[in-house]
Amino acid sequence: MPRSKEQCKEMREEMRSRILHGSMLYFARNGFSGTKISDLAKHIGIGQGTIYVYFESKEELFSEIQKMVNYDADIRQMKFLSAMPISAEKKIHRLTNVVLRRLKEDESFAGMIALNTQMLLEQNADCAAGSTTYQTELYKYTARIIEQGQKEGSAVEGDAMMLADYYWGVVYLYSLKKLFTTQYEMIGAADLERTVLKN
Amino acid sequence: MPRSKEQCKEMREEMRSRILHGSMLYFARNGFSGTKISDLAKHIGIGQGTIYVYFESKEELFSEIQKMVNYDADIRQMKFLSAMPISAEKKIHRLTNVVLRRLKEDESFAGMIALNTQMLLEQNADCAAGSTTYQTELYKYTARIIEQGQKEGSAVEGDAMMLADYYWGVVYLYSLKKLFTTQYEMIGAADLERTVLKN
Amino acid sequence: MPRSKEQCKEMREEMRSRILHGSMLYFARNGFSGTKISDLAKHIGIGQGTIYVYFESKEELFSEIQKMVNYDADIRQMKFLSAMPISAEKKIHRLTNVVLRRLKEDESFAGMIALNTQMLLEQNADCAAGSTTYQTELYKYTARIIEQGQKEGSAVEGDAMMLADYYWGVVYLYSLKKLFTTQYEMIGAADLERTVLKN
Amino acid sequence: MPRSKEQCKEMREEMRSRILHGSMLYFARNGFSGTKISDLAKHIGIGQGTIYVYFESKEELFSEIQKMVNYDADIRQMKFLSAMPISAEKKIHRLTNVVLRRLKEDESFAGMIALNTQMLLEQNADCAAGSTTYQTELYKYTARIIEQGQKEGSAVEGDAMMLADYYWGVVYLYSLKKLFTTQYEMIGAADLERTVLKN
DNA sequence: CATGAATGAGTATTCATTCAT
DNA sequence: TATGAATGAATACTCATTCAT
């Protein structure tokens, strides 16, 4: 018995994660059918077969990536933010700052947003209400903040859910820019906030 | 030879156009690699071989579609609009009304916007300045209107080209909604205009 | 080095034998290409790599199995039996009893017969007279008994070698039944003997 | 519209049949996992893709072959034979003659028998009573003849179904010889009949 | 011209084999 | 020595493209 069970499991977890993370941007950029397993493996720096040690099929890999990008740390933060005892305007400032900073620094964040939003789009097409609670949860808390802002007079009028959708839609838009264009100009906080805030 | 040359040519033109239009939404929805010629042909209601009578390859078909959606009627209108002797605010109102009406009524318009924007995104990635003058022309005239608005005090501050890009980005966003989701809520004129107009 | 060389060698021999025996039925049932090393290892209860410590390749393992099932204890017994000073009928009774008893009790025997016969079949196909002396030796002594029986009037007429082949063919047949079917009815001695004996 | 619908359908039927028949012997000889689609296609003289125009997968092709070799012309003949107003001995003579003649002349017949019997063997293993009514039907009518023979005193004693199984088992045995060996000696009628007939 | 059956290059997936531990 | 994770050559399967009708 060469390696301890624990070491083994750790290694497995690590490789699985490596594949998952290494694939995410690839899928986000090229879509499902535009992504070749052979390219993917080369890009990650592993053999093609290795992918099939960890995932049943290309489809399963993709679906696991979708699950991964759905992870709820963000949701909890949003829930927390929405419940804070500060003005909606401030909340939106904070949210916007966080979002734009991550978008600037972290390509993975852009990939996550892109995959999530695309999932949401395609899933609506299927009318299969599916598992995409992530976005809707995120939207729900964002809408809550917007409603607070509407009461406080800082947010624009209109259906809060739709406005939340608008806000995150614009975030998606600039995620795409981050993913696809090399020389792009990131949106400014003021511009993004204008989707939901007056003035 | 019973039919005249003209009739023949007409028929050819008609079939070509049928393929082009029938493919556009398909490509807009599924992307290049997500679109199978066999599905496409079935969807259009013709044989697979027929496509190859009119187009050299899948790539040529796609590129012809891209050329088609680039057609310059829109550019001329924008040029005309930007040059009109009215306030920028009014111009933006008009533009927005036209855009939203077409988006509501016409799925093809959504497809056009989607394909154009995707082209722009991917092309930047390639750093091949390519043929996408369409968008940039459109953006240029939009930027011109925004600059006018900035002078008049109705438009928000910032780089006009970037704001134009933002405006059309949001239009792209709701084109995607139109294309993918069945039960979607179209953005309102006020929300769209807020990308570039104050208040 | 705590263990003696002998112990070591013994352990090696033991594992080698374990693999050989554990694989035999698997190959007999699923054939060469129907047998996966991974399944085999799982079935034996060892790691895949272990097999390659003892055998160069899947092919070598298979060929070693074929050698093993060819082992000559049986041939010597047959030689001995054929030379005994009793009637051919009695010899065939004895042979049949031994064969049917082993077939009933021992799945490995069925596997051995199956592999041997298949080897014989496929080898003829290759026209490579190969190493399968086993069967032919066995057949030779069986044929000798049959010839004796023909002189004594107890055996049916015809080419003795062909009748031997028939006899063992039927044994192969019921080996397959043993290997593949759970609820099967083993052939009776009288039925088997009728391949070569009158009455 | 180039070809008439009928012509088209005919061509399809013909190619399907060509694949089916061209594959049968290949599968009978090499088994499922020993058969490569690429080899198969080369052997039939068609492109690999063509196979997938007619069959979903290698498995489906194999299962369609199994259905094909199950075809009931034989069953009807057996039913007819078993019901004829002649002695069981004569019936068995006729059956044996027909079977041996076909076995001699027609390799496909050998393939059919081989596939059918293997199916029967493996299916019993699965305990899935499956669709293999063919063999059991055949066995049933054979058993009926044997029972008649037992009453008439020409057939050996014992469970008629088991004897039928024995008879056809021997036919399987010589089918394998036909399929695998080039220089083989076909069993004689008397030898085959001795499985079920006295003397 | 229009078709869809046939094709093979390209892509996904499997599995015998290797190798670090 | 024994292991099982990693590998890539081999294999199954797909799909853009061709071509006979």
mmCIF file of N, CA, C and O in Angstrom, chain D residues 79-150:
data_model
loop_
_atom_site.group_PDB
_atom_site.id
_atom_site.type_symbol
_atom_site.label_atom_id
_atom_site.label_comp_id
_atom_site.label_asym_id
_atom_site.label_seq_id
_atom_site.Cartn_x
_atom_site.Cartn_y
_atom_site.Cartn_z
ATOM 1 N N LYS D 79 -42.116 -26.905 -36.968
ATOM 2 C CA LYS D 79 -43.487 -27.163 -36.515
ATOM 3 C C LYS D 79 -44.163 -28.109 -37.498
ATOM 4 O O LYS D 79 -44.805 -29.097 -37.114
ATOM 5 N N PHE D 80 -43.996 -27.783 -38.757
ATOM 6 C CA PHE D 80 -44.567 -28.579 -39.837
ATOM 7 C C PHE D 80 -44.030 -30.012 -39.778
ATOM 8 O O PHE D 80 -44.788 -30.980 -39.785
ATOM 9 N N LEU D 81 -42.723 -30.116 -39.663
ATOM 10 C CA LEU D 81 -42.086 -31.428 -39.630
ATOM 11 C C LEU D 81 -42.596 -32.252 -38.453
ATOM 12 O O LEU D 81 -42.936 -33.436 -38.599
ATOM 13 N N SER D 82 -42.659 -31.608 -37.294
ATOM 14 C CA SER D 82 -43.044 -32.355 -36.094
ATOM 15 C C SER D 82 -44.470 -32.881 -36.202
ATOM 16 O O SER D 82 -44.827 -33.880 -35.572
ATOM 17 N N ALA D 83 -45.277 -32.186 -37.005
ATOM 18 C CA ALA D 83 -46.688 -32.574 -37.102
ATOM 19 C C ALA D 83 -46.952 -33.587 -38.224
ATOM 20 O O ALA D 83 -48.069 -34.071 -38.378
ATOM 21 N N MET D 84 -45.940 -33.919 -39.006
ATOM 22 C CA MET D 84 -46.157 -34.827 -40.140
ATOM 23 C C MET D 84 -46.477 -36.251 -39.683
ATOM 24 O O MET D 84 -46.013 -36.684 -38.627
ATOM 25 N N PRO D 85 -47.255 -36.970 -40.505
ATOM 26 C CA PRO D 85 -47.683 -38.326 -40.108
ATOM 27 C C PRO D 85 -46.667 -39.386 -40.508
ATOM 28 O O PRO D 85 -47.010 -40.315 -41.237
ATOM 29 N N ILE D 86 -45.426 -39.202 -40.049
ATOM 30 C CA ILE D 86 -44.405 -40.217 -40.315
ATOM 31 C C ILE D 86 -43.689 -40.563 -39.016
ATOM 32 O O ILE D 86 -43.898 -39.881 -38.004
ATOM 33 N N SER D 87 -42.874 -41.572 -39.068
ATOM 34 C CA SER D 87 -42.213 -42.013 -37.838
ATOM 35 C C SER D 87 -41.204 -40.960 -37.366
ATOM 36 O O SER D 87 -40.645 -40.210 -38.183
ATOM 37 N N ALA D 88 -40.980 -40.952 -36.072
ATOM 38 C CA ALA D 88 -40.030 -40.003 -35.490
ATOM 39 C C ALA D 88 -38.644 -40.215 -36.086
ATOM 40 O O ALA D 88 -37.905 -39.260 -36.341
ATOM 41 N N GLU D 89 -38.316 -41.462 -36.312
ATOM 42 C CA GLU D 89 -37.007 -41.778 -36.872
ATOM 43 C C GLU D 89 -36.828 -41.071 -38.216
ATOM 44 O O GLU D 89 -35.806 -40.437 -38.475
ATOM 45 N N LYS D 90 -37.849 -41.167 -39.030
ATOM 46 C CA LYS D 90 -37.800 -40.511 -40.340
ATOM 47 C C LYS D 90 -37.674 -39.004 -40.183
ATOM 48 O O LYS D 90 -36.936 -38.340 -40.911
ATOM 49 N N LYS D 91 -38.431 -38.490 -39.240
ATOM 50 C CA LYS D 91 -38.379 -37.036 -39.015
ATOM 51 C C LYS D 91 -36.961 -36.613 -38.657
ATOM 52 O O LYS D 91 -36.437 -35.623 -39.152
ATOM 53 N N ILE D 92 -36.368 -37.366 -37.796
ATOM 54 C CA ILE D 92 -35.016 -37.020 -37.364
ATOM 55 C C ILE D 92 -34.030 -37.165 -38.520
ATOM 56 O O ILE D 92 -33.122 -36.347 -38.688
ATOM 57 N N HIS D 93 -34.255 -38.194 -39.326
ATOM 58 C CA HIS D 93 -33.410 -38.331 -40.513
ATOM 59 C C HIS D 93 -33.517 -37.083 -41.388
ATOM 60 O O HIS D 93 -32.519 -36.518 -41.813
ATOM 61 N N ARG D 94 -34.759 -36.690 -41.630
ATOM 62 C CA ARG D 94 -34.956 -35.518 -42.495
ATOM 63 C C ARG D 94 -34.314 -34.266 -41.899
ATOM 64 O O ARG D 94 -33.580 -33.538 -42.564
ATOM 65 N N LEU D 95 -34.618 -34.050 -40.631
ATOM 66 C CA LEU D 95 -34.065 -32.869 -39.961
ATOM 67 C C LEU D 95 -32.538 -32.882 -40.062
ATOM 68 O O LEU D 95 -31.915 -31.892 -40.468
ATOM 69 N N THR D 96 -31.974 -34.006 -39.740
ATOM 70 C CA THR D 96 -30.518 -34.125 -39.746
ATOM 71 C C THR D 96 -29.953 -33.860 -41.140
ATOM 72 O O THR D 96 -28.958 -33.146 -41.297
ATOM 73 N N ASN D 97 -30.618 -34.411 -42.140
ATOM 74 C CA ASN D 97 -30.134 -34.191 -43.496
ATOM 75 C C ASN D 97 -30.166 -32.716 -43.875
ATOM 76 O O ASN D 97 -29.199 -32.182 -44.424
ATOM 77 N N VAL D 98 -31.298 -32.101 -43.567
ATOM 78 C CA VAL D 98 -31.417 -30.677 -43.884
ATOM 79 C C VAL D 98 -30.334 -29.879 -43.156
ATOM 80 O O VAL D 98 -29.617 -29.081 -43.757
ATOM 81 N N VAL D 99 -30.220 -30.118 -41.869
ATOM 82 C CA VAL D 99 -29.280 -29.353 -41.053
ATOM 83 C C VAL D 99 -27.851 -29.542 -41.561
ATOM 84 O O VAL D 99 -27.129 -28.565 -41.764
ATOM 85 N N LEU D 100 -27.477 -30.783 -41.814
ATOM 86 C CA LEU D 100 -26.093 -31.023 -42.231
ATOM 87 C C LEU D 100 -25.810 -30.465 -43.618
ATOM 88 O O LEU D 100 -24.715 -29.983 -43.887
ATOM 89 N N ARG D 101 -26.821 -30.547 -44.495
ATOM 90 C CA ARG D 101 -26.610 -29.990 -45.829
ATOM 91 C C ARG D 101 -26.376 -28.484 -45.734
ATOM 92 O O ARG D 101 -25.423 -27.946 -46.292
ATOM 93 N N ARG D 102 -27.258 -27.807 -44.989
ATOM 94 C CA ARG D 102 -27.101 -26.358 -44.857
ATOM 95 C C ARG D 102 -25.767 -26.007 -44.207
ATOM 96 O O ARG D 102 -25.100 -25.059 -44.594
ATOM 97 N N LEU D 103 -25.414 -26.789 -43.222
ATOM 98 C CA LEU D 103 -24.166 -26.538 -42.519
ATOM 99 C C LEU D 103 -22.985 -26.677 -43.474
ATOM 100 O O LEU D 103 -22.005 -25.927 -43.391
ATOM 101 N N LYS D 104 -23.103 -27.616 -44.378
ATOM 102 C CA LYS D 104 -22.014 -27.849 -45.309
ATOM 103 C C LYS D 104 -21.919 -26.703 -46.317
ATOM 104 O O LYS D 104 -20.853 -26.161 -46.588
ATOM 105 N N GLU D 105 -23.086 -26.350 -46.835
ATOM 106 C CA GLU D 105 -23.113 -25.403 -47.947
ATOM 107 C C GLU D 105 -23.000 -23.944 -47.517
ATOM 108 O O GLU D 105 -22.405 -23.130 -48.210
ATOM 109 N N ASP D 106 -23.577 -23.656 -46.381
ATOM 110 C CA ASP D 106 -23.840 -22.249 -46.078
ATOM 111 C C ASP D 106 -23.173 -21.825 -44.773
ATOM 112 O O ASP D 106 -23.592 -22.205 -43.693
ATOM 113 N N GLU D 107 -22.157 -20.978 -44.913
ATOM 114 C CA GLU D 107 -21.475 -20.498 -43.725
ATOM 115 C C GLU D 107 -22.415 -19.645 -42.854
ATOM 116 O O GLU D 107 -22.307 -19.633 -41.634
ATOM 117 N N SER D 108 -23.322 -18.961 -43.512
ATOM 118 C CA SER D 108 -24.253 -18.120 -42.768
ATOM 119 C C SER D 108 -25.085 -18.938 -41.789
ATOM 120 O O SER D 108 -25.404 -18.484 -40.693
ATOM 121 N N PHE D 109 -25.435 -20.126 -42.228
ATOM 122 C CA PHE D 109 -26.216 -20.981 -41.349
ATOM 123 C C PHE D 109 -25.418 -21.296 -40.086
ATOM 124 O O PHE D 109 -25.938 -21.220 -38.971
ATOM 125 N N ALA D 110 -24.155 -21.588 -40.268
ATOM 126 C CA ALA D 110 -23.283 -21.847 -39.119
ATOM 127 C C ALA D 110 -23.246 -20.623 -38.205
ATOM 128 O O ALA D 110 -23.368 -20.732 -36.982
ATOM 129 N N GLY D 111 -23.094 -19.442 -38.822
ATOM 130 C CA GLY D 111 -23.074 -18.212 -38.043
ATOM 131 C C GLY D 111 -24.353 -18.033 -37.250
ATOM 132 O O GLY D 111 -24.335 -17.671 -36.068
ATOM 133 N N MET D 112 -25.457 -18.295 -37.915
ATOM 134 C CA MET D 112 -26.775 -18.177 -37.272
ATOM 135 C C MET D 112 -26.886 -19.074 -36.048
ATOM 136 O O MET D 112 -27.278 -18.647 -34.977
ATOM 137 N N ILE D 113 -26.525 -20.326 -36.253
ATOM 138 C CA ILE D 113 -26.583 -21.280 -35.151
ATOM 139 C C ILE D 113 -25.674 -20.830 -34.018
ATOM 140 O O ILE D 113 -26.056 -20.821 -32.844
ATOM 141 N N ALA D 114 -24.474 -20.399 -34.378
ATOM 142 C CA ALA D 114 -23.510 -19.996 -33.362
ATOM 143 C C ALA D 114 -24.035 -18.818 -32.552
ATOM 144 O O ALA D 114 -24.057 -18.854 -31.318
ATOM 145 N N LEU D 115 -24.498 -17.794 -33.255
ATOM 146 C CA LEU D 115 -24.992 -16.609 -32.549
ATOM 147 C C LEU D 115 -26.191 -16.952 -31.673
ATOM 148 O O LEU D 115 -26.291 -16.498 -30.536
ATOM 149 N N ASN D 116 -27.080 -17.730 -32.225
ATOM 150 C CA ASN D 116 -28.264 -18.108 -31.458
ATOM 151 C C ASN D 116 -27.909 -18.860 -30.191
ATOM 152 O O ASN D 116 -28.431 -18.566 -29.120
ATOM 153 N N THR D 117 -27.027 -19.814 -30.325
ATOM 154 C CA THR D 117 -26.701 -20.637 -29.157
ATOM 155 C C THR D 117 -25.954 -19.804 -28.123
ATOM 156 O O THR D 117 -26.229 -19.904 -26.925
ATOM 157 N N GLN D 118 -25.041 -18.950 -28.599
ATOM 158 C CA GLN D 118 -24.325 -18.088 -27.658
ATOM 159 C C GLN D 118 -25.282 -17.144 -26.931
ATOM 160 O O GLN D 118 -25.161 -16.910 -25.735
ATOM 161 N N MET D 119 -26.229 -16.634 -27.708
ATOM 162 C CA MET D 119 -27.244 -15.774 -27.106
ATOM 163 C C MET D 119 -27.954 -16.512 -25.984
ATOM 164 O O MET D 119 -28.136 -16.001 -24.893
ATOM 165 N N LEU D 120 -28.341 -17.722 -26.301
ATOM 166 C CA LEU D 120 -29.048 -18.559 -25.334
ATOM 167 C C LEU D 120 -28.193 -18.769 -24.094
ATOM 168 O O LEU D 120 -28.666 -18.635 -22.958
ATOM 169 N N LEU D 121 -26.934 -19.045 -24.295
ATOM 170 C CA LEU D 121 -26.029 -19.285 -23.170
ATOM 171 C C LEU D 121 -25.898 -18.047 -22.298
ATOM 172 O O LEU D 121 -26.066 -18.103 -21.081
ATOM 173 N N GLU D 122 -25.614 -16.918 -22.953
ATOM 174 C CA GLU D 122 -25.369 -15.705 -22.182
ATOM 175 C C GLU D 122 -26.628 -15.163 -21.522
ATOM 176 O O GLU D 122 -26.591 -14.579 -20.456
ATOM 177 N N GLN D 123 -27.728 -15.395 -22.200
ATOM 178 C CA GLN D 123 -28.991 -14.921 -21.675
ATOM 179 C C GLN D 123 -29.371 -15.676 -20.418
ATOM 180 O O GLN D 123 -29.817 -15.089 -19.438
ATOM 181 N N ASN D 124 -29.150 -16.959 -20.403
ATOM 182 C CA ASN D 124 -29.406 -17.724 -19.185
ATOM 183 C C ASN D 124 -28.563 -17.177 -18.047
ATOM 184 O O ASN D 124 -28.998 -17.124 -16.906
ATOM 185 N N ALA D 125 -27.365 -16.755 -18.395
ATOM 186 C CA ALA D 125 -26.497 -16.184 -17.383
ATOM 187 C C ALA D 125 -27.144 -14.960 -16.751
ATOM 188 O O ALA D 125 -27.095 -14.752 -15.550
ATOM 189 N N ASP D 126 -27.760 -14.155 -17.579
ATOM 190 C CA ASP D 126 -28.394 -12.935 -17.086
ATOM 191 C C ASP D 126 -29.703 -13.221 -16.368
ATOM 192 O O ASP D 126 -30.278 -12.355 -15.740
ATOM 193 N N CYS D 127 -30.203 -14.428 -16.537
ATOM 194 C CA CYS D 127 -31.498 -14.773 -15.970
ATOM 195 C C CYS D 127 -32.613 -13.900 -16.539
ATOM 196 O O CYS D 127 -33.720 -13.855 -16.021
ATOM 197 N N ALA D 128 -32.277 -13.169 -17.609
ATOM 198 C CA ALA D 128 -33.301 -12.384 -18.286
ATOM 199 C C ALA D 128 -33.886 -13.269 -19.370
ATOM 200 O O ALA D 128 -33.236 -13.559 -20.361
ATOM 201 N N ALA D 129 -35.097 -13.693 -19.169
ATOM 202 C CA ALA D 129 -35.690 -14.698 -20.055
ATOM 203 C C ALA D 129 -35.758 -14.190 -21.489
ATOM 204 O O ALA D 129 -35.992 -14.935 -22.419
ATOM 205 N N GLY D 130 -35.559 -12.896 -21.644
ATOM 206 C CA GLY D 130 -35.341 -12.237 -22.931
ATOM 207 C C GLY D 130 -36.262 -12.644 -24.053
ATOM 208 O O GLY D 130 -37.410 -13.047 -23.841
ATOM 209 N N SER D 131 -35.726 -12.528 -25.265
ATOM 210 C CA SER D 131 -36.552 -12.720 -26.444
ATOM 211 C C SER D 131 -36.199 -14.005 -27.182
ATOM 212 O O SER D 131 -36.708 -14.277 -28.247
ATOM 213 N N THR D 132 -35.293 -14.755 -26.626
ATOM 214 C CA THR D 132 -34.839 -15.916 -27.361
ATOM 215 C C THR D 132 -35.860 -17.034 -27.332
ATOM 216 O O THR D 132 -35.651 -18.085 -26.754
ATOM 217 N N THR D 133 -36.967 -16.740 -27.968
ATOM 218 C CA THR D 133 -37.984 -17.776 -28.095
ATOM 219 C C THR D 133 -37.579 -18.727 -29.191
ATOM 220 O O THR D 133 -38.002 -19.868 -29.198
ATOM 221 N N TYR D 134 -36.759 -18.193 -30.122
ATOM 222 C CA TYR D 134 -36.366 -18.988 -31.277
ATOM 223 C C TYR D 134 -35.872 -20.364 -30.862
ATOM 224 O O TYR D 134 -36.450 -21.382 -31.206
ATOM 225 N N GLN D 135 -34.800 -20.359 -30.129
ATOM 226 C CA GLN D 135 -34.198 -21.619 -29.757
ATOM 227 C C GLN D 135 -35.196 -22.487 -29.002
ATOM 228 O O GLN D 135 -35.359 -23.663 -29.304
ATOM 229 N N THR D 136 -35.845 -21.873 -28.047
ATOM 230 C CA THR D 136 -36.748 -22.673 -27.224
ATOM 231 C C THR D 136 -37.899 -23.237 -28.053
ATOM 232 O O THR D 136 -38.329 -24.363 -27.823
ATOM 233 N N GLU D 137 -38.374 -22.441 -29.024
ATOM 234 C CA GLU D 137 -39.405 -22.956 -29.929
ATOM 235 C C GLU D 137 -38.857 -24.155 -30.698
ATOM 236 O O GLU D 137 -39.496 -25.203 -30.778
ATOM 237 N N LEU D 138 -37.673 -23.940 -31.247
ATOM 238 C CA LEU D 138 -37.027 -25.001 -32.014
ATOM 239 C C LEU D 138 -36.857 -26.245 -31.148
ATOM 240 O O LEU D 138 -37.129 -27.366 -31.585
ATOM 241 N N TYR D 139 -36.424 -26.010 -29.929
ATOM 242 C CA TYR D 139 -36.193 -27.115 -29.008
ATOM 243 C C TYR D 139 -37.515 -27.818 -28.691
ATOM 244 O O TYR D 139 -37.563 -29.032 -28.577
ATOM 245 N N LYS D 140 -38.552 -27.005 -28.572
ATOM 246 C CA LYS D 140 -39.850 -27.576 -28.196
ATOM 247 C C LYS D 140 -40.315 -28.580 -29.249
ATOM 248 O O LYS D 140 -40.720 -29.701 -28.923
ATOM 249 N N TYR D 141 -40.226 -28.147 -30.521
ATOM 250 C CA TYR D 141 -40.688 -29.045 -31.587
ATOM 251 C C TYR D 141 -39.763 -30.248 -31.726
ATOM 252 O O TYR D 141 -40.212 -31.361 -31.998
ATOM 253 N N THR D 142 -38.481 -30.013 -31.532
ATOM 254 C CA THR D 142 -37.544 -31.137 -31.563
ATOM 255 C C THR D 142 -37.892 -32.125 -30.445
ATOM 256 O O THR D 142 -37.919 -33.343 -30.656
ATOM 257 N N ALA D 143 -38.159 -31.587 -29.275
ATOM 258 C CA ALA D 143 -38.510 -32.433 -28.132
ATOM 259 C C ALA D 143 -39.774 -33.252 -28.427
ATOM 260 O O ALA D 143 -39.878 -34.426 -28.069
ATOM 261 N N ARG D 144 -40.689 -32.595 -29.123
ATOM 262 C CA ARG D 144 -41.928 -33.289 -29.463
ATOM 263 C C ARG D 144 -41.636 -34.520 -30.340
ATOM 264 O O ARG D 144 -42.191 -35.591 -30.131
ATOM 265 N N ILE D 145 -40.776 -34.324 -31.296
ATOM 266 C CA ILE D 145 -40.394 -35.449 -32.164
ATOM 267 C C ILE D 145 -39.703 -36.539 -31.353
ATOM 268 O O ILE D 145 -39.972 -37.736 -31.515
ATOM 269 N N ILE D 146 -38.844 -36.112 -30.445
ATOM 270 C CA ILE D 146 -38.130 -37.087 -29.620
ATOM 271 C C ILE D 146 -39.102 -37.890 -28.765
ATOM 272 O O ILE D 146 -38.989 -39.118 -28.651
ATOM 273 N N GLU D 147 -40.098 -37.198 -28.217
ATOM 274 C CA GLU D 147 -41.102 -37.902 -27.411
ATOM 275 C C GLU D 147 -41.815 -38.964 -28.245
ATOM 276 O O GLU D 147 -42.044 -40.090 -27.792
ATOM 277 N N GLN D 148 -42.169 -38.555 -29.459
ATOM 278 C CA GLN D 148 -42.788 -39.513 -30.368
ATOM 279 C C GLN D 148 -41.865 -40.722 -30.562
ATOM 280 O O GLN D 148 -42.305 -41.887 -30.476
ATOM 281 N N GLY D 149 -40.589 -40.419 -30.766
ATOM 282 C CA GLY D 149 -39.601 -41.476 -30.962
ATOM 283 C C GLY D 149 -39.481 -42.383 -29.748
ATOM 284 O O GLY D 149 -39.290 -43.600 -29.872
ATOM 285 N N GLN D 150 -39.594 -41.795 -28.583
ATOM 286 C CA GLN D 150 -39.508 -42.606 -27.365
ATOM 287 C C GLN D 150 -40.675 -43.583 -27.292
ATOM 288 O O GLN D 150 -40.518 -44.739 -26.917
#
